[in-house]
Coordinates of C-alpha atoms in Angstrom, one line a residue:
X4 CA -3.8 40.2 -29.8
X5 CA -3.8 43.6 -31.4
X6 CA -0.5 42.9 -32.8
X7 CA -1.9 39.8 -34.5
X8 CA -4.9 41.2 -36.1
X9 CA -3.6 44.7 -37.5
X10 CA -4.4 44.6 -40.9
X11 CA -6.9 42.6 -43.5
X12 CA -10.8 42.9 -43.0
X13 CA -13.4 42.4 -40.0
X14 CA -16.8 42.5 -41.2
X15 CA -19.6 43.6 -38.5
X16 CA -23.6 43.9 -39.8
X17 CA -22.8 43.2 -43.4
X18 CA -19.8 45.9 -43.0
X19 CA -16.4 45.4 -44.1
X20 CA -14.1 47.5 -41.9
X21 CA -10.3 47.3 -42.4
X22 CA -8.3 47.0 -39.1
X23 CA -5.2 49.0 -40.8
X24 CA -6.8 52.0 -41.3
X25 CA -8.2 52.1 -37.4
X26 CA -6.6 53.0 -34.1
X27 CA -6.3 49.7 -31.7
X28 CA -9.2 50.9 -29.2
X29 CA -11.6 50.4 -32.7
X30 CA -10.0 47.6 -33.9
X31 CA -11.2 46.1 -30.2
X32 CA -14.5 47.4 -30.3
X33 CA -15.0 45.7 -33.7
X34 CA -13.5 42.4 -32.4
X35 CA -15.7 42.7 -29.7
X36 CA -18.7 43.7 -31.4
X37 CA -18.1 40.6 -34.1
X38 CA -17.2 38.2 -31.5
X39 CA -20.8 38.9 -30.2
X40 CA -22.6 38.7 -33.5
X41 CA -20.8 35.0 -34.4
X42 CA -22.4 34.0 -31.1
X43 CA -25.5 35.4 -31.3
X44 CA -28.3 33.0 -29.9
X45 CA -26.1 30.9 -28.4
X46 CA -27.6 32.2 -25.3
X47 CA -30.5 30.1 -25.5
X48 CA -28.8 27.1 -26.6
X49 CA -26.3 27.1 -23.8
X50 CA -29.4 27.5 -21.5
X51 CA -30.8 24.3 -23.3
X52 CA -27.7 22.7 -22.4
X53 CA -27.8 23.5 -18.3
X54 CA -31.7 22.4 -18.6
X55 CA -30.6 19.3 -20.2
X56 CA -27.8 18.1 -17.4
X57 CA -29.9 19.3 -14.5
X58 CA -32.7 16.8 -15.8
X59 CA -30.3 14.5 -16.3
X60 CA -28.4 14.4 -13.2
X61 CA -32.1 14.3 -11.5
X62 CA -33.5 11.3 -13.2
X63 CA -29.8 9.5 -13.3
X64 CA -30.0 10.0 -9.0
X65 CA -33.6 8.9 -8.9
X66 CA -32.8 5.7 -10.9
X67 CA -29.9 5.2 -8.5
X68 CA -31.6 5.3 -5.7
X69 CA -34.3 3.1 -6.8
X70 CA -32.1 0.5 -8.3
X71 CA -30.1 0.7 -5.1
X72 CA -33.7 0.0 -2.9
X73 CA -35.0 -2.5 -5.2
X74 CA -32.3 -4.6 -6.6
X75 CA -29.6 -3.9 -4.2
X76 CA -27.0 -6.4 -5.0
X77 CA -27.1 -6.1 -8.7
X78 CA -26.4 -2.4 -7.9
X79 CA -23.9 -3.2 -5.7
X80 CA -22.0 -5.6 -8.1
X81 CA -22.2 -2.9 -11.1
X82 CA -21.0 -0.4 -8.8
X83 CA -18.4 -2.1 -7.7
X84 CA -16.8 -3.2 -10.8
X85 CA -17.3 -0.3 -12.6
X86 CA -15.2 1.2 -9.9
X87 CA -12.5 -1.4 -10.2
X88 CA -12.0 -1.1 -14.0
X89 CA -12.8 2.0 -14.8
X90 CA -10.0 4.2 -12.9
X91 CA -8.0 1.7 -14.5
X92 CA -8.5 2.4 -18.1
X93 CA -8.3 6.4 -17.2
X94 CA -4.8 5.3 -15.6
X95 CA -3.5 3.6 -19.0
X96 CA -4.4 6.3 -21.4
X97 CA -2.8 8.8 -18.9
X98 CA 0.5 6.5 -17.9
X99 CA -0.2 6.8 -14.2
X100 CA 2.8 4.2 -13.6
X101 CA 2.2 3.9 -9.4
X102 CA -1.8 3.8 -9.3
X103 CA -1.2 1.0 -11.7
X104 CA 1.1 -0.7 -9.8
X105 CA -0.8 -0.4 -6.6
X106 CA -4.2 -1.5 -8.7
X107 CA -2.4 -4.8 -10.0
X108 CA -1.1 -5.3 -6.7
X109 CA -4.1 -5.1 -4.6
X110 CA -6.2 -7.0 -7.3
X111 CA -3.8 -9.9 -7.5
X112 CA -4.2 -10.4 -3.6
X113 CA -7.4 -9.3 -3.6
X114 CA -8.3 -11.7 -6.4
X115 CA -6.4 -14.7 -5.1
X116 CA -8.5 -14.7 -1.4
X117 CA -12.0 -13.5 -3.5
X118 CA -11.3 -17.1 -5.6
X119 CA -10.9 -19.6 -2.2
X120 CA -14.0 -17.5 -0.6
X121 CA -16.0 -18.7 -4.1
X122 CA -15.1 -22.7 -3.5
X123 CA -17.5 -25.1 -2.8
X124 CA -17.4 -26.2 -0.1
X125 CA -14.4 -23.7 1.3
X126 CA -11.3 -24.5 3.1
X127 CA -11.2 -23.9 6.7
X128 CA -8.4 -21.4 6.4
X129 CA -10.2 -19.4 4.2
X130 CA -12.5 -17.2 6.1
X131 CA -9.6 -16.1 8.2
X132 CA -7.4 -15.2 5.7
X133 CA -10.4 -13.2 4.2
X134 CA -11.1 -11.6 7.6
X135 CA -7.5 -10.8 8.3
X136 CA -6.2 -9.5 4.5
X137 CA -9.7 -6.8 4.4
X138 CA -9.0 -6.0 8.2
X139 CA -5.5 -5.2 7.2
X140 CA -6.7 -3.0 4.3
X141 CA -9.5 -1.0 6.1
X142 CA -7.0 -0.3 8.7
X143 CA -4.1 0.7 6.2
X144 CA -6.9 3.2 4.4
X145 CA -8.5 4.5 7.2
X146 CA -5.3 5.9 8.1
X147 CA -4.4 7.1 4.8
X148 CA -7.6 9.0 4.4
X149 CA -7.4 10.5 7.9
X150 CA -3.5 11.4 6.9
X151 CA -4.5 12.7 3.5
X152 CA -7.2 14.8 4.8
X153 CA -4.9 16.4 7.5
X154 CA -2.2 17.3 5.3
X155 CA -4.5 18.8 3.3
X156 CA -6.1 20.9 6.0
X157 CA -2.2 21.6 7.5
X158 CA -1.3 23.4 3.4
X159 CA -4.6 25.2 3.8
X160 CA -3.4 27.2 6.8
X161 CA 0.0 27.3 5.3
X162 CA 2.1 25.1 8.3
X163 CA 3.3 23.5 4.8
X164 CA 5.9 26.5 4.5
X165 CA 7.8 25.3 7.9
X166 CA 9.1 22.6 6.1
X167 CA 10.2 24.6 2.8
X168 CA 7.3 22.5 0.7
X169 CA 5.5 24.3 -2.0
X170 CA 1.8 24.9 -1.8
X171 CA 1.1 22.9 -4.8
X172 CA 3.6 20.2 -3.7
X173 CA 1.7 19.8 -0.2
X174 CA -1.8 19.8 -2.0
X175 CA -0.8 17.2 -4.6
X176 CA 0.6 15.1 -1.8
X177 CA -2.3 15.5 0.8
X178 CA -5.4 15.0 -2.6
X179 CA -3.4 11.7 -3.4
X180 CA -2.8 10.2 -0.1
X181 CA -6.5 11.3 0.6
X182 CA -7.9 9.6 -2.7
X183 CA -5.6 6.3 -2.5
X184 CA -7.5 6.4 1.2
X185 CA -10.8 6.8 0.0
X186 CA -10.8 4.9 -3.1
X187 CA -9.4 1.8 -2.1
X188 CA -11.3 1.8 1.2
X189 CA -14.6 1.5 -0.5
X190 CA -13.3 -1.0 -3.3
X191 CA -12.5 -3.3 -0.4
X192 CA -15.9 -2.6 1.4
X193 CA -17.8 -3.9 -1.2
X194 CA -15.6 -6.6 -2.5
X195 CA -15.5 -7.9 1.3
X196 CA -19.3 -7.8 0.8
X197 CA -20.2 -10.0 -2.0
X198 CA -17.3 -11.7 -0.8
X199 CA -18.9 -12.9 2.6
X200 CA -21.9 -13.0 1.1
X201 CA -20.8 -16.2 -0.9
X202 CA -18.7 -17.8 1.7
X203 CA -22.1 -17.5 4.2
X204 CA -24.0 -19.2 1.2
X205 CA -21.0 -21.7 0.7
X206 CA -20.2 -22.6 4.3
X207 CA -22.6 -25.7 4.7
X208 CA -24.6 -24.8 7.3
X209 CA -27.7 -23.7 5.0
X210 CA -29.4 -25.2 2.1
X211 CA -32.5 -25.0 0.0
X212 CA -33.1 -28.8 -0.8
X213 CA -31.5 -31.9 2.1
X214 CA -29.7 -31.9 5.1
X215 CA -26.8 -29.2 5.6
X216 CA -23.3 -30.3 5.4
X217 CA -22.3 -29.2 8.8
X218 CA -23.8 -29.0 12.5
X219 CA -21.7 -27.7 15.3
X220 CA -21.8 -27.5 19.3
X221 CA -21.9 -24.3 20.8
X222 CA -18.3 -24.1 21.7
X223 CA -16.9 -24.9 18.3
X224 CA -16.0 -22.2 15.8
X225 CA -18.7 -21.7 13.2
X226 CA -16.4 -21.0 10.5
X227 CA -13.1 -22.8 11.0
X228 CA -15.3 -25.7 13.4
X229 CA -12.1 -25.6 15.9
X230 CA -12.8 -25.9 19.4
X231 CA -12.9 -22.1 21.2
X232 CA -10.5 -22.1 23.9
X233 CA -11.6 -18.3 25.3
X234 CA -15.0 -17.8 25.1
X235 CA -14.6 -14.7 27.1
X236 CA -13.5 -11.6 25.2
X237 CA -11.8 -9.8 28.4
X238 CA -9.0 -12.7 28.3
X239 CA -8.7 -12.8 24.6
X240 CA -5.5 -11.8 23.4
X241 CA -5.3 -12.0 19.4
X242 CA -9.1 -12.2 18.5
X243 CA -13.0 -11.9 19.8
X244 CA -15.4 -14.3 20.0
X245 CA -18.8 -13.3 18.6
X246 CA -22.3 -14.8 19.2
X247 CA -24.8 -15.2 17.0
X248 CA -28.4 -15.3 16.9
X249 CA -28.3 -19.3 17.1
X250 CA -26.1 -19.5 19.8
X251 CA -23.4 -20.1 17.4
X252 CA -20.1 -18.4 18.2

């Protein structure tokens, strides 16, 4: 920086110095001494600035949480799709080619079962194809979360260098396994959510005005209404049978 700034004028206090006729250790005092007079005061503005985002970030949280307790799935639906787009649009402008992929991917599916689980009245088929495709994707995350966080723990004590890999290799691999994990885990929690939230509303066995559209014995299925051949879960081989309140299984 010396080598830059040997010659011409610095002023300091209404003093004009010139940097050619000083030795370098001046010439950085004087920087330094003008660099602190150009920010002079600053000081209380940047402190006006950390007051402002702690206040902020206070009454932000409190509105969160009180949304969340008082209108809870208007929170949940904003939440939720702000969380679906906006990594998205963050992806675009930085041409992340494979979380785009994966996003189209998972929201074509995920879009596809989220559409039969809104008909009126719903297929059948429906609710176990819902069941099965987020059971399948909790399962698939889970494990990439658990992966993600023990690669990442694995480069921390350095067992990355047995296998010739870079420490910034290993912690890019382990934060992106982790995030894919994370993120797409609590995407499909919520959609799954709303989601069953609409297909209990749209299954026929409650309305607000008449008679319901279906009424089943206690050894029918209450969501595909075919007959259960194992009602005891011991001898059940694929999937469980569970009871509810109104003796429904």
């Amino acid at each position: 920086m010396d080598e830059d700034i040997q010659t011409g004028t610095i002023i300091v206090k209404n003093i004009s110095y010139d940097l050619s006729n000083l030795s370098p250790e001046e010439r950085h005092r004087l920087r330094h001494e003008a660099m602190h007079e150009k920010h002079k005061g600053h000081e209380a503005m940047h402190a006006e600035m950390v007051f402002i985002l702690l206040i902020s970030l206070i009454v932000s949280q409190i509105f969160l949480v009180v949304w969340k307790s008082k209108h809870f799935k208007s929170f949940q639906l904003v939440t939720m799709i702000g969380m679906w787009i906006i990594p998205q649009i963050i992806s675009f402008k930085l041409g992340n080619v494979r979380f785009i992929i994966i996003w189209f991917i998972f929201s074509a599916i995920t879009g596809m079962i989220a559409t039969k689980a809104s008909q009126s009245p719903i297929k059948n088929s429906t609710p176990r194809l819902f069941y099965k495709w987020f059971l399948l994707v909790h399962k698939v995350t889970y494990i990439l979360g658990i992966a993600g966080y023990v690669c990442l723990m694995l480069t921390f004590f350095g067992i990355n260098f047995l296998f010739f890999i870079s420490p910034t290799a290993a912690l890019d691999l382990s934060v992106i396994v982790m995030f894919y994990g994370v993120y797409y885990g609590v995407l499909s929690r919520d959609i799954a959510e709303i989601c069953s939230d609409l297909m209990a509303a749209k299954i026929g066995y409650y309305t607000e005005t008449g008679i319901p559209q279906r009424s089943l014995e206690t050894n029918t299925c209450a969501i595909c209404t075919n007959p259960i051949m194992v009602l005891n879960n011991d001898e059940a081989l694929i999937e469980s049978t569970f009871s509810l309140s109104c003796g429904h299984m």
